[in-house]
Amino acid sequence: MSGGVPRASNRARRILRGPRAEAVPALIGRACALVGLLDIAAGVFPRFRHSRMHAIAEALPGSFGPFAAALSLSAGVLLLLLAHGLKRRKRRAWRAAVVLLPAGAVAEFVYRHSLLGVLISVALLVPLLRHRTEFGALPDPRSRWRALANFVLMSAGSLVLGLVIVSVHPDRTLGDPSLADRLTHVVYGLFGFEGPVDYQGSTSWTVAFSLGALGWLTAVTTSYLAFRPEHPAARLTEEDEARLRDLLDRHGRRDSLGHFALRRDKAVVFSPSGKAAVTYRVVSGVMLASGDPIGDVEAWPGAIERFMDEAKAHSWTPAVMGCSETGGEVWTRETGLDALELGDEAVVDVADFSLAGRAMRNVRQMVKRIERAGYETRVRRVRDLSDGELERVRLAAEDWRGTDNERGFSMALGRIGDPADGDCLIATAHKQDDTPGPYGDLKAVLHFVPWGEDGVSLDLMRRDRLADPGMNELLIVAALQAAPKLGIARISLNFAMFRSALARGEKIGAGPVLRAWRGLLVFLSRWFQIESLYKFNAKFQPRWEPRFVVYRASADLPRIGFAAMQAEGFVDLAVPLPRFLRRRRNAAARPCAHRSHEHGVRAA
């Protein structure tokens, strides 16, 4: 690690080392969730309402009046919805709970004269007020998609819960309604209408008001999310991008992932001196940074502290994906976070690369075979391509992507041919055909971003599905052979997750645990291209640079992993637009094409 990195203040360290303070919101959130579950049980199950537990549950906030079951159900669902926000210290969840609990206490006293109900509400309200300073987290970035997601999830939950409500009264049900009849009754009830199922006595009213309450909650929460002021996810401003480019001009040689910080769907925080920065994206409550901080390593602690302050202000889970060993040491030292080796980056030194020798036999034979088939390659800077050719490359990269959603975050720029990215490198494969395709003789594209003044880092690999296999090997070799003329000494290829485990697990003498771990990785490779990336990279005899994930606690790793998969495009929770609408939108906007490296390996 480079020496001379100063220690930041202990402020960032204190952000994470306050377990007692963090335990209070979590405890209050769990208490609200417990009360909510009891309320739901009291509202749904008639036997529960007549059990000993009901003596306590009926006094819970919201379980009063002639419509006790419906009100209990509503209060339970609302408290469950608030519980997650309280655990994350969200200010708005705190405000809602502070309003809901006293209202429940007043109602208990007015309608039921229940002192126990008042005491339960007060027992939750007192710690909320006492620890109000703990609930200061700002809202997450949001969009209108949340309303649609809420409608789908609440509707599904209401159908399931409604079916339970309709079915738990067998002794009072008239006749023997089928499952279709009960589902129809639930759907009608959610909209406030009578369905085909009949009950004896007041049970019909209990079921009707309970279903109506579920429908009302779905409508109200969806309307709130749809019409509340929108806080879109942060975007990189022109001023921020200019500052980042200045830092990369001076310090970009340090990290091969540095240029990917210029993705315009990332936000950025700068150190107080402005000499370092951390770029990030918020995904599912995870503040996800990628690579090392940008800029002077001496100023990294200041940027990291700003990053941690932002995470604390919004109650986001801080995490870093793919930082180097130096970056991991600084992050863990300055914040108290932990680091775990995630995989290895393949870096080829141009001066050491050669197709000669037994180790390169397969690559050499493949390249010669493709060249004999009539393919030729061109390796140029983006600024050297004509506008027409650059447009064909953009359109081809979009069309050859192979999936509906874009992929890439930590190692993808997200665009091709931007005027500000003239130093990027494009390698293309061409072949004259009797029947040219929509992109002429273009058959494959590799796009590289700058890595300081004498390096490039692989961004995307795309090829025509009708082209011969081996296009990616051909273009990587072409880029390595053309590199000296372009002043390039280093080329960073793909990132291979868990590369060391795969390599050690296949060697003689590997233990049963390591072999089992390798077997799991091979199995997962059917979906995530883990083993194929490692084998593809190994063809070019690279040196391996370890990359790390930085995280707060082991319990956060599943959440961080899921957020990373969302950011990289492997998991898409949003409802996608139809393909013809996406094409229209892309045509109207500035062209953009990117993809994580895994797709290129699949094409190979």
Short mmCIF file of C-alpha atoms in Angstrom, two decimals, residues 575-584:
data_model
loop_
_atom_site.label_atom_id
_atom_site.label_comp_id
_atom_site.label_asym_id
_atom_site.label_seq_id
_atom_site.Cartn_x
_atom_site.Cartn_y
_atom_site.Cartn_z
CA VAL A 575 -41.68 -3.57 -14.96
CA PRO A 576 -39.88 -3.22 -18.33
CA LEU A 577 -41.25 -1.21 -21.18
CA PRO A 578 -42.21 -3.02 -24.38
CA ARG A 579 -39.24 -3.39 -26.70
CA PHE A 580 -40.61 -1.06 -29.40
CA LEU A 581 -41.13 1.67 -26.79
CA ARG A 582 -37.56 1.25 -25.49
CA ARG A 583 -36.23 1.67 -29.01
CA ARG A 584 -38.20 4.86 -29.47
#
